[in-house]
Short mmCIF file of C-alpha atoms in Angstrom, two decimals:
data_model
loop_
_atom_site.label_atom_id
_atom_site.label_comp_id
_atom_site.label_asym_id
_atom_site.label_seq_id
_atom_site.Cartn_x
_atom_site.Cartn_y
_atom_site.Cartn_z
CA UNK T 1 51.63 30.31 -111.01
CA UNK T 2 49.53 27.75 -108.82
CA UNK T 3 51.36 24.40 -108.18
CA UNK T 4 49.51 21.24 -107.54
CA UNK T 5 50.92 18.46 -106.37
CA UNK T 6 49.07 15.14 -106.43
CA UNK T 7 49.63 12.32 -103.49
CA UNK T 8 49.78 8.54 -103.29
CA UNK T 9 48.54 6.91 -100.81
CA UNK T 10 45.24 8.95 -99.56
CA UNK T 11 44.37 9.93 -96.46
CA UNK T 12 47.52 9.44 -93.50
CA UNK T 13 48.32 6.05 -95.47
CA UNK T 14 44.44 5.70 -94.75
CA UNK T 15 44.34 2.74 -98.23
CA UNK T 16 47.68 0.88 -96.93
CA UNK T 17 46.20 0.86 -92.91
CA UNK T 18 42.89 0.04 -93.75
CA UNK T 19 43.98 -3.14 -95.77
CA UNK T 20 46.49 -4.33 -93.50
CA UNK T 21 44.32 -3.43 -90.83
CA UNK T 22 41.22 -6.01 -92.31
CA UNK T 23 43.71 -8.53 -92.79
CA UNK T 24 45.23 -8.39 -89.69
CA UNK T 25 41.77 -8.76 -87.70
CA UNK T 26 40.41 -11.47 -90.23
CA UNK T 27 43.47 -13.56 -89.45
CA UNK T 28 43.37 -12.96 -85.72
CA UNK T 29 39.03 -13.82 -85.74
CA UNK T 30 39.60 -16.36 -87.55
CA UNK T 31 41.99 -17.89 -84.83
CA UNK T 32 40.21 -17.05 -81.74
CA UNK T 33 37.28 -18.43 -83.65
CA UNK T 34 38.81 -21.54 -84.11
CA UNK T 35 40.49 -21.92 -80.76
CA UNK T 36 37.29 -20.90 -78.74
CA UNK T 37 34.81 -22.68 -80.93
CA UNK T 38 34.43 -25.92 -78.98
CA UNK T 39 33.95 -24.40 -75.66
CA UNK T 40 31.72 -21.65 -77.11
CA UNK T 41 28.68 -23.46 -78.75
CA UNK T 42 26.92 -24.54 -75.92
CA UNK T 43 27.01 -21.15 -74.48
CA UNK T 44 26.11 -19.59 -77.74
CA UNK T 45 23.20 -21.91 -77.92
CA UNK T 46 21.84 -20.45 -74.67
CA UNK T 47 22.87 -16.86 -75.11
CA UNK T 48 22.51 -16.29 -78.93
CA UNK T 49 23.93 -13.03 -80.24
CA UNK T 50 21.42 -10.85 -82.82
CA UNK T 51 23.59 -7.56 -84.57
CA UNK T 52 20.86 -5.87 -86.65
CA UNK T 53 23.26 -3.84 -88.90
CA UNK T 54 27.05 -5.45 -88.46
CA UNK T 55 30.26 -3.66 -89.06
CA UNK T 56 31.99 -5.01 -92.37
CA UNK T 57 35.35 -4.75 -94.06
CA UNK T 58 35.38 -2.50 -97.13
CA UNK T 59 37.64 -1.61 -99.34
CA UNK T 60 38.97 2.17 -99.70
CA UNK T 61 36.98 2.75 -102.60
CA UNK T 62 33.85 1.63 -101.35
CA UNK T 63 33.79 3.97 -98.24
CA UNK T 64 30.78 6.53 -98.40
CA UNK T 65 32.39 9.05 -96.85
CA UNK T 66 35.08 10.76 -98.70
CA UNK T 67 36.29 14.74 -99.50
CA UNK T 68 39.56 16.54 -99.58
CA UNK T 69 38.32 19.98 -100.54
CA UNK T 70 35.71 22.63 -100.99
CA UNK T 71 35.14 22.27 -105.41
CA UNK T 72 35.73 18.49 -106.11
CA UNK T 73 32.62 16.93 -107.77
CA UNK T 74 29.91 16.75 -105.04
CA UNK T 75 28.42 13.37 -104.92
CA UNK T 76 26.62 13.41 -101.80
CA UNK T 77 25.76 15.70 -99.24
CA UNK T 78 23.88 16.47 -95.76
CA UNK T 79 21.27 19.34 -95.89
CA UNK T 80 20.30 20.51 -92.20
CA UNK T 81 16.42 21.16 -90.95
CA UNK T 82 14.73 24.21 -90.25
CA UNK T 83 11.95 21.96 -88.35
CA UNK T 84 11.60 22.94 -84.74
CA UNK T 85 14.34 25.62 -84.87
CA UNK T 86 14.90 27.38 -81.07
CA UNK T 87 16.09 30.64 -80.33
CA UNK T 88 19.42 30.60 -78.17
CA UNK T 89 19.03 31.54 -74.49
CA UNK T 90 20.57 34.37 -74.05
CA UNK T 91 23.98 34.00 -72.67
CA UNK T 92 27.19 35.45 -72.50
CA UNK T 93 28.45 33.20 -75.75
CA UNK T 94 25.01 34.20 -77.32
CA UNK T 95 25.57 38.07 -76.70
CA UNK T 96 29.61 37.85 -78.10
CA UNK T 97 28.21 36.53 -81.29
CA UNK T 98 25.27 37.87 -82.54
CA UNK T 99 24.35 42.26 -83.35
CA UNK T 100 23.65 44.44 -81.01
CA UNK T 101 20.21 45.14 -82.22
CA UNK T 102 19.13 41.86 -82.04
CA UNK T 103 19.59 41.23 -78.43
CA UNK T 104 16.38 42.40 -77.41
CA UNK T 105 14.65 39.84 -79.69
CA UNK T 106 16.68 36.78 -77.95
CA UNK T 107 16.22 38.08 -74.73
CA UNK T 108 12.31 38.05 -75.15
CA UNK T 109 12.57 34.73 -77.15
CA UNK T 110 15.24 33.00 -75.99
CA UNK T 111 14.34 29.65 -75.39
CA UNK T 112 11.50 29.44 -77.65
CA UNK T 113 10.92 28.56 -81.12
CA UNK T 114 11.64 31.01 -84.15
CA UNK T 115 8.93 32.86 -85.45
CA UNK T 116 6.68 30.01 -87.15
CA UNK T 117 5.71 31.59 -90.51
CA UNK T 118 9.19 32.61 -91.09
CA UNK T 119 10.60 28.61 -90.13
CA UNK T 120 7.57 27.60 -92.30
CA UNK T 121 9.33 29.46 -95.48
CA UNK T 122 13.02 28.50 -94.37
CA UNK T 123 11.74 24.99 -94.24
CA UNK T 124 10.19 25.32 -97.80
CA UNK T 125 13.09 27.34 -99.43
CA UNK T 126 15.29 24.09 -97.98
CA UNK T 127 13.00 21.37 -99.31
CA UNK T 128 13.37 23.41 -103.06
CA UNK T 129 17.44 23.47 -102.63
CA UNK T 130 17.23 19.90 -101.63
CA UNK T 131 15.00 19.54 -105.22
CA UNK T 132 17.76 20.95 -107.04
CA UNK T 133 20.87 19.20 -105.74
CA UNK T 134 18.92 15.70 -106.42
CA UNK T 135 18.56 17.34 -110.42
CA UNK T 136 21.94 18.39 -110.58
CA UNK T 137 23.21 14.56 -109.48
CA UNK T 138 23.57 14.57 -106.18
CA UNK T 139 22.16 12.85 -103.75
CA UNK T 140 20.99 14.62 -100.31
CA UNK T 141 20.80 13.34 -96.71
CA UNK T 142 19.22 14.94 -94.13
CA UNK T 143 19.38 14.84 -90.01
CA UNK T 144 16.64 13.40 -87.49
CA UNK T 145 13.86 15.80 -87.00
CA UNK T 146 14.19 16.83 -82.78
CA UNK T 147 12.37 18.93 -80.19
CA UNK T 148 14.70 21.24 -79.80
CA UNK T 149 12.25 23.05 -77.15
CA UNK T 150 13.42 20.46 -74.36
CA UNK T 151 15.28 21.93 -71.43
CA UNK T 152 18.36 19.58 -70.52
CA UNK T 153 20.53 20.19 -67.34
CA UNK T 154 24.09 18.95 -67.06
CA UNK T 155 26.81 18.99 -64.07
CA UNK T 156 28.03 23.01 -65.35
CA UNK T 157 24.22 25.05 -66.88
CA UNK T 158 20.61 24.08 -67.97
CA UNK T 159 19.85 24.88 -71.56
CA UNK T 160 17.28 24.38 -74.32
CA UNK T 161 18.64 23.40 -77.68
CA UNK T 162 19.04 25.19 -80.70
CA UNK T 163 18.48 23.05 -84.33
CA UNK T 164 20.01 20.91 -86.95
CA UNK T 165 19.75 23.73 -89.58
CA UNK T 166 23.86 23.99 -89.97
CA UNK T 167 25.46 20.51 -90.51
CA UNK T 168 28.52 22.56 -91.47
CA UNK T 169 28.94 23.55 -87.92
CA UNK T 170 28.99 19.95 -86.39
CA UNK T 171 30.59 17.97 -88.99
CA UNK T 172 34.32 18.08 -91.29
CA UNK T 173 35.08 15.31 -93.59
CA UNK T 174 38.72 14.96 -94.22
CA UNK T 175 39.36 12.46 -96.14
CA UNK T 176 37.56 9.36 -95.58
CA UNK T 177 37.16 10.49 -91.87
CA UNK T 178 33.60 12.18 -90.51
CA UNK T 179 34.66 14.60 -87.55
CA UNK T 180 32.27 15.45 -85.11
CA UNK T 181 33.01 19.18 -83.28
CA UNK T 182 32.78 19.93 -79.92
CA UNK T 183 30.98 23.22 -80.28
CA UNK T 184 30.62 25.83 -77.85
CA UNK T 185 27.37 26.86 -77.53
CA UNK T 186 25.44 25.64 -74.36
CA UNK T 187 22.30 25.77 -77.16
CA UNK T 188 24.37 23.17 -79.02
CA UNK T 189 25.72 21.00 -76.80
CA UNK T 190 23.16 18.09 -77.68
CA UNK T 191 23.36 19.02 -81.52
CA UNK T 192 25.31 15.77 -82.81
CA UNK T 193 22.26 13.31 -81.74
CA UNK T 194 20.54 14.37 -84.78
CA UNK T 195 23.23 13.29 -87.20
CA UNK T 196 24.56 10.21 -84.95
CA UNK T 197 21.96 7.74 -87.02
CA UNK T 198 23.62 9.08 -90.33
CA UNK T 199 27.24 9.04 -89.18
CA UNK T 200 26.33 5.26 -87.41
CA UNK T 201 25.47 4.69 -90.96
CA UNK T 202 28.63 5.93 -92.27
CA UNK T 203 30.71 4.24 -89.93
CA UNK T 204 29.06 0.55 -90.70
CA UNK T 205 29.67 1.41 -94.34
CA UNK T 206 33.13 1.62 -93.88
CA UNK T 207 33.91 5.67 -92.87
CA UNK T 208 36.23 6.56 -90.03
CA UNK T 209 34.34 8.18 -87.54
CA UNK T 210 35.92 10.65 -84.78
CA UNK T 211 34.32 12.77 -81.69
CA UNK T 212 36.70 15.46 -80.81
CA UNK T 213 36.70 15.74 -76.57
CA UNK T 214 33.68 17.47 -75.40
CA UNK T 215 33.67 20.78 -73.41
CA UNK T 216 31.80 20.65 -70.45
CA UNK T 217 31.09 23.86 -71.16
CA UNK T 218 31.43 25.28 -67.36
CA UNK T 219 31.62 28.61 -66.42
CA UNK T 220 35.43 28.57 -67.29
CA UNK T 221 34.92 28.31 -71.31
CA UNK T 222 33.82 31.60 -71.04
CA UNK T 223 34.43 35.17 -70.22
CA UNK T 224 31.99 35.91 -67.77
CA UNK T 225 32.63 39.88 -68.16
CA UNK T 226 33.62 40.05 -71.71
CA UNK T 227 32.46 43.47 -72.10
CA UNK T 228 30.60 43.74 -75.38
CA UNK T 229 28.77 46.99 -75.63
CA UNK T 230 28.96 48.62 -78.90
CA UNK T 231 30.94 47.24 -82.22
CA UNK T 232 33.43 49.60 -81.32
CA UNK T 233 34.44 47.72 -78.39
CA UNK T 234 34.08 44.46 -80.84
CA UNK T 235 36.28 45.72 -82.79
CA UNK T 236 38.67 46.70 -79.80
CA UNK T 237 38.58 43.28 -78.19
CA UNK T 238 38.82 41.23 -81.98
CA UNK T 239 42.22 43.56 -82.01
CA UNK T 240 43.58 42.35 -78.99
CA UNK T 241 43.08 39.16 -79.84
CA UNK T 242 40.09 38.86 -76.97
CA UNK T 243 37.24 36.19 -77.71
CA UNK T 244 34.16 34.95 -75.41
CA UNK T 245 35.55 31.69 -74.97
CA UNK T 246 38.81 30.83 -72.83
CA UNK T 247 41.47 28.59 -73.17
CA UNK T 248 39.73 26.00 -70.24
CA UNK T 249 39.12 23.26 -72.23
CA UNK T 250 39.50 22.78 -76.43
CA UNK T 251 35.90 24.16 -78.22
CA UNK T 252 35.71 24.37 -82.27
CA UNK T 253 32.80 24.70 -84.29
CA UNK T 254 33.74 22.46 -87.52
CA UNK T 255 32.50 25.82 -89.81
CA UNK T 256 35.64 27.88 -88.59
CA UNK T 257 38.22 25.32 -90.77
CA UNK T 258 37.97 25.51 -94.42
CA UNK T 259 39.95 22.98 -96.96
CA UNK T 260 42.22 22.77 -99.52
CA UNK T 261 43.77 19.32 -99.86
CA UNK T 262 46.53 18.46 -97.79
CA UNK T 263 46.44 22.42 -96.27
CA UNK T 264 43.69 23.43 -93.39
CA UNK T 265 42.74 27.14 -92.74
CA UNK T 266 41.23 28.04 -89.67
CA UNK T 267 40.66 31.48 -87.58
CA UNK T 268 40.79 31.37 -84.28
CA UNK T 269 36.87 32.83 -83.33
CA UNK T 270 34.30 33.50 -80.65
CA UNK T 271 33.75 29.49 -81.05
CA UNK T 272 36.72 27.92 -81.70
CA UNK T 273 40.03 28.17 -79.28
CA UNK T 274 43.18 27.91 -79.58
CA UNK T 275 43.04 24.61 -77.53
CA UNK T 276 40.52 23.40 -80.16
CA UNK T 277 42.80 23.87 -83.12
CA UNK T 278 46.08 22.10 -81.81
CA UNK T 279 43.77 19.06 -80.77
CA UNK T 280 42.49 19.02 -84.77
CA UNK T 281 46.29 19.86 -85.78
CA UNK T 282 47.78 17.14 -83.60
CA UNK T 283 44.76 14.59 -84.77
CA UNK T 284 45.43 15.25 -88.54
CA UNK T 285 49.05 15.81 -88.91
CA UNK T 286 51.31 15.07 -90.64
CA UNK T 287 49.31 14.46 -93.75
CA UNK T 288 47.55 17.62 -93.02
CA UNK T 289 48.82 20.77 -92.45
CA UNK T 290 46.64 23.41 -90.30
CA UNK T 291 47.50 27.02 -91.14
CA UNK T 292 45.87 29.68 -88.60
CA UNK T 293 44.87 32.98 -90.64
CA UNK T 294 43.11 35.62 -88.90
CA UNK T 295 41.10 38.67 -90.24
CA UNK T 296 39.67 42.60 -89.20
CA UNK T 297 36.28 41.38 -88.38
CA UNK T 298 34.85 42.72 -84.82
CA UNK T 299 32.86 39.36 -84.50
CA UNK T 300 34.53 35.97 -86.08
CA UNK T 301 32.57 33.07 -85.49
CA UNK T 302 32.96 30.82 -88.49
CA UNK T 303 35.29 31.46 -92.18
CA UNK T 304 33.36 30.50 -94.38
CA UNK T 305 31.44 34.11 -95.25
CA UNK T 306 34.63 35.35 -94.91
CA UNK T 307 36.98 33.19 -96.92
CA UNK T 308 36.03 31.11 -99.01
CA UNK T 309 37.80 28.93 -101.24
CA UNK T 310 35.88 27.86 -104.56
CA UNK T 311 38.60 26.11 -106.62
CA UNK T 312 42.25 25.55 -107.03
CA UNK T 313 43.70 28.83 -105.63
CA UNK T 314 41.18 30.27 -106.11
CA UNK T 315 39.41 31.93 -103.12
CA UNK T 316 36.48 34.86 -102.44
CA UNK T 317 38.20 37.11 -100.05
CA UNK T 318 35.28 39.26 -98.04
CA UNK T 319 36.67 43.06 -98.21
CA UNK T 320 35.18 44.19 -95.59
CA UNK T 321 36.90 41.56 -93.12
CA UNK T 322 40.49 41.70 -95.33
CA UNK T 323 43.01 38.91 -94.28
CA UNK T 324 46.21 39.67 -92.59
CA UNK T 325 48.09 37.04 -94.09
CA UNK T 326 46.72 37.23 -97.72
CA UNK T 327 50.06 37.93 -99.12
CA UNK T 328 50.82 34.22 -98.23
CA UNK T 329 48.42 33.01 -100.65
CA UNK T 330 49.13 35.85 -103.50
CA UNK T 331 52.66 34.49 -103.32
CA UNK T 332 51.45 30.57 -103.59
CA UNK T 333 50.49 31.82 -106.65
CA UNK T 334 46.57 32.13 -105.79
CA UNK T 335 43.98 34.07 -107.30
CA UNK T 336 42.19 36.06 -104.66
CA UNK T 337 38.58 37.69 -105.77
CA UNK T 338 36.65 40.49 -104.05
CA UNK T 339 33.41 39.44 -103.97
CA UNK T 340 30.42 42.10 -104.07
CA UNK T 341 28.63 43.77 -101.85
CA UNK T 342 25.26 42.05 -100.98
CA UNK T 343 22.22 42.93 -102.16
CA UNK T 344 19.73 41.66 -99.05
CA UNK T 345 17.74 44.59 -98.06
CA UNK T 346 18.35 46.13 -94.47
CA UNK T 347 15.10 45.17 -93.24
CA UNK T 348 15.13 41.80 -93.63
CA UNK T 349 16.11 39.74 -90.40
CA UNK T 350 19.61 38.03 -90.05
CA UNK T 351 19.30 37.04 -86.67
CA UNK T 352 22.58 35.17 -86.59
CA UNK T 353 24.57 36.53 -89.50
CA UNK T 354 25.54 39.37 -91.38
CA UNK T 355 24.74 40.37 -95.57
CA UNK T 356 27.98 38.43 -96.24
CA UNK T 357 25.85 35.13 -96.90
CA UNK T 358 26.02 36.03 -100.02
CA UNK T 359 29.74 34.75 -100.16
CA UNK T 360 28.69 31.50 -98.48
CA UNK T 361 28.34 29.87 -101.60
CA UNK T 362 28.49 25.69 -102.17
CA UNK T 363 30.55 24.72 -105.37
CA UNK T 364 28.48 21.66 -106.89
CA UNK T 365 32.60 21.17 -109.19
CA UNK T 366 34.88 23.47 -110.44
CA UNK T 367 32.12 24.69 -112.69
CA UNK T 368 29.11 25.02 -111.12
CA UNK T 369 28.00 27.05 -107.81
CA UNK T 370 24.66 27.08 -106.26
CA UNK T 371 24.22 30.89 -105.32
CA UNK T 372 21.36 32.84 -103.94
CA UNK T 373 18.92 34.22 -106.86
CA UNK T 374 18.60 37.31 -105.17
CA UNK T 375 22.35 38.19 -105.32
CA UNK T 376 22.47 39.53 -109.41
CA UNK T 377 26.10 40.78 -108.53
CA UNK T 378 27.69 37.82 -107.09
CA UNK T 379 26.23 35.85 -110.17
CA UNK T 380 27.65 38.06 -112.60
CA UNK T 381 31.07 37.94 -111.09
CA UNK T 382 30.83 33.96 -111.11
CA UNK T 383 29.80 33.84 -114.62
CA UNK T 384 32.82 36.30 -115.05
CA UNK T 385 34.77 33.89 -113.83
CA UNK T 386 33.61 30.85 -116.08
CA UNK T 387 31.36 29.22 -113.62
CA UNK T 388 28.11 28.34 -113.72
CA UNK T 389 25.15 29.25 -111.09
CA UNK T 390 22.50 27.29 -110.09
CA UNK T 391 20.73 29.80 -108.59
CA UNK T 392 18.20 28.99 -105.11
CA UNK T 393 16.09 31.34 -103.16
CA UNK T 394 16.92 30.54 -99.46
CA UNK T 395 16.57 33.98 -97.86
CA UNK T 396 14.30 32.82 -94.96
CA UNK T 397 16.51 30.54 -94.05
CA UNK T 398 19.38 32.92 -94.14
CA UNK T 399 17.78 34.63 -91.05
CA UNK T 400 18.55 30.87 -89.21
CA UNK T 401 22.16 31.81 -89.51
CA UNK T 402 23.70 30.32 -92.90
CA UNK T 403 23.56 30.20 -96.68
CA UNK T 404 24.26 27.23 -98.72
CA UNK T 405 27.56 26.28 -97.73
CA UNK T 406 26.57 26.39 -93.78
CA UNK T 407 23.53 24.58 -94.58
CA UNK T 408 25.38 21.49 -96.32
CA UNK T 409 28.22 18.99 -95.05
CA UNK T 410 29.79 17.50 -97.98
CA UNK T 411 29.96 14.02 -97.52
CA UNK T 412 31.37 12.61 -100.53
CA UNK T 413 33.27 14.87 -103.37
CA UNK T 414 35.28 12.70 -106.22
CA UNK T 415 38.63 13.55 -106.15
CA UNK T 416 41.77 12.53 -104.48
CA UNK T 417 44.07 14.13 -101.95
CA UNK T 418 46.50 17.47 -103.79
CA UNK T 419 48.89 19.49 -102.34
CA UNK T 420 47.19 23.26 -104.01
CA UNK T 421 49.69 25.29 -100.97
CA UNK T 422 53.35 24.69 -101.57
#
C-alpha cells in the first residue's frame, strides 16, 4: 500500500526563511536608510536612481512559481516555440544521441533551419495545444522568439543554436525555486536567453531563481572517440556504463530528473553526468532526496519517455527500456503500468526521438492527461485507469524532439510538498 506523508514547512524551510529573511532586510534598509539619509540627498538629487520593474517582498503564497510534482493541479505553464527551429551541427554529442539513419540528414543540414513546411505545422499543432490548456484553466507562457541561425564562437567551439521548442530541457521547478540547467549541447549553450525575460519576471514576483554552473563545454565534456557505429555497440557502451559526455565539468539537461515530492529520480544519460547530479543533490538536499535509477536503453538522453510518473505511485514504465531498480518502487507500494506500444507510423520523421512520445504525456491533475489523438491505445489504457484525456494532435512537432510533457515546464501546480517514497 502507497504511503504519503504530508510536510510542514514547504520547500527547505523555504515559508520560515523567506519571512525572516524580509524582515531581517526591512529592518536593516530601514537603518542604513536612516543613518545615510542626510548625507545622501544631495547626491541623490544629482544622480537620481530610475528601477523600471523593482524587486518586492512577497509572501510564500503569493510566489508565481511553485510545483512539487508531475500530477498536482496545473495552474500555469511554459509552452516552447517551434519558430526558427535549427538543425544541430553535427558533432560528436549530436551523433551519441540521435539514430543512425538520421545522420545523413544532420550532416547535410546541420546548421540550418528544419524543413519549413514541417516547422510551419509543428508551430500550428503548438498554437492549438496552447488553445486547449487556456480552455482547460490554465494559463500558458511562452519564450522570446530568437534567430537561432546565428553562429556564436566562445573560448572552447563555434556553434549555431538550436530552439526554444523544449522548456522541459532548460528549466525544473522545485518548489518555489526555477532551476536553470547547464545543458550539454554546444547547439544549446545560448538556450536560457529565451526564457531569461520570463524567469526575470518570476524572480521580481517573488520566485527563487538558480543557474546551475555552466560547462564550458571544451573538448573535455566529451568523448572525442566514443565509437558509435551501430545500436549494437549502443547498446554495448549504455552496458558499460559509457556515455558521450565525461566527468570534466557537471552537464544536466533539466528533462533527465523527474519528481515526486520530496523524492528526485534521475538517470545518469548522454546529457547529464554524474558531476551534474551531485551538484543538483548537494543544492537540494536535505529536503530533497535524489535517487539515481538507470534503465536497458542503448541511447538515454532524458526520462521522461521512459518513466514517467502520472500520479501518486503511480508511474508508466516504458517496456522496452525496463528499469533495473523497479522492484524499489513495487515494494514502496507503487503501481507500475506498461504502457502500449505506439502507434506513429515508421515513415514519419522523429529526428530527435524515438515512437515512445507517446508515453511523454502532461497530467493537467490526477484526472486529466493531455495525450496525443493519434495514440487510440494509450487513451484506452488511461481511461482504464480512471483518467481523463484531452486529446491534441502534435505529431509535427514530435519530429522537433518531444511530446507534451517535453514541450511544457510546469510553472505553477497547487499542491504542497508529500513524501509519496518512504
Amino acid at each position: 500500500m502507497l504511503r504519503v506523508r504530508c510536510l510542514r514547512g514547504g520547500s527547505r524551510g523555504a515559508e520560515a526563511a523567506h519571512l525572516i529573511g524580509a524582515m531581517v532586510g526591512r529592518a536593516v534598509s530601514g537603518w542604513v536608510s536612516r543613518a545615510f539619509r542626510s548625507t545622501s540627498s544631495s547626491a541623490a538629487a544629482q544622480l537620481p536612481l530610475t528601477v523600471d520593474e523593482p524587486v518586492t517582498d512577497h509572501a510564500p503564497e503569493e510566489c508565481p512559481v511553485s510545483a512539487y510534482n508531475e500530477w498536482d493541479p496545473l495552474e500555469e505553464v511554459i509552452v516552447g516555440r517551434a519558430e526558427n527551429a535549427c538543425v544541430p551541427p553535427f558533432t560528436v554529442e549530436v551523433k551519441a544521441n540521435t539514430y543512425e539513419k538520421y545522420w545523413p540528414f544532420y550532416q547535410q543540414y546541420g546548421g540550418q533551419t528544419f524543413p519549413k513546411d514541417h516547422v510551419k505545422k509543428a508551430v500550428a499543432e503548438i498554437e492549438e495545444m496552447c488553445n486547449i490548456l487556456q480552455h482547460e484553466g490554465v494559463t500558458v507562457r511562452r519564450p522570446e522568439p530568437i534567430d537561432w541561425s546565428l553562429e556564436y564562437r566562445t573560448p572552447d567551439f563555434t556553434s549555431t543554436g538550436m530552439y526554444a521548442a523544449m522548456p522541459r530541457d532548460i528549466l525544473i521547478v522545485v518548489g518555489n525555486e526555477i532551476i536553470e540547467a547547464p545543458m550539454a549541447w554546444r547547439a544549446r549553450f545560448f538556450e536560457y536567453r529565451a526564457y531569461r525575460p520570463l524567469i526575470k519576471e518570476y524572480f521580481r514576483r517573488g520566485a527563487k531563481w538558480t543557474t546551475a554552473p555552466k560547462p564550458t563545454m571544451s573538448d573535455d565534456l566529451y568523448d572525442q572517440d566514443y565509437p558509435i557505429r551501430t545500436v549494437e555497440d549502443r547498446h554495448k557502451l549504455a552496458a558499460q556504463g559509457k556515455f558521450v559526455t565525461t566527468e570534466f565539468e557537471p552537464c544536466f539537461d533539466a528533462a533527465d530528473f523527474i519528481r515526486a515530492g520530496t523524492d528526485i529520480f534521475v538517470q545518469r544519460s548522454q546529457v547529464t553526468n554524474f558531476m551534474g547530479i551531485e551538484w543538483m543533490r548537494r543544492h537540494l538536499s536535505p529536503t530533497y532526496k535524489i535517487h539515481i535509477i538507470s534503465f536497458k536503453d542503448p541511447n538515454p538522453m532524458h526520462i521522461d519517455a521512459t518513466f514517467n510518473i502520472i500520479g501518486p505511485g503511480l508511474v508508466l514504465s516504458n517496456p522496452d527500456r525496463p528499469c533495473r531498480q523497479i522492484d524499489m518502487f513495487k515494494k514502496a507500494g507503487w503501481t507500475v503500468v506498461t504502457p502500449p506500444t505506439p502507434l506513429i507510423p515508421d515513415n514519419h520523421p522523429l529526428w530527435m526521438s524515438s515512437k515512445w512520445l507517446s508515453m511523454n504525456v502532461l497530467m493537467l491533475d490526477e484526472k486529466r492527461v493531455m495525450v496525443d489523438a493519434n495514440e487510440m491505445t494509450i487513451q484506452k489504457m488511461f481511461e482504464n485507469l480512471g483518467i481523463n484525456t484531452i486529446k491534441v494532435n502534435i505529431r509535427h512537432a514530435n519530429s522537433l524532439g518531444g511530446g507534451f510533457h517535453c514541450w511544457t515546464t510546469d510553472v505553477r501546480r497547487r499542491g504542497s510538498l508529500q513524501s509519496y517514497f518512504l
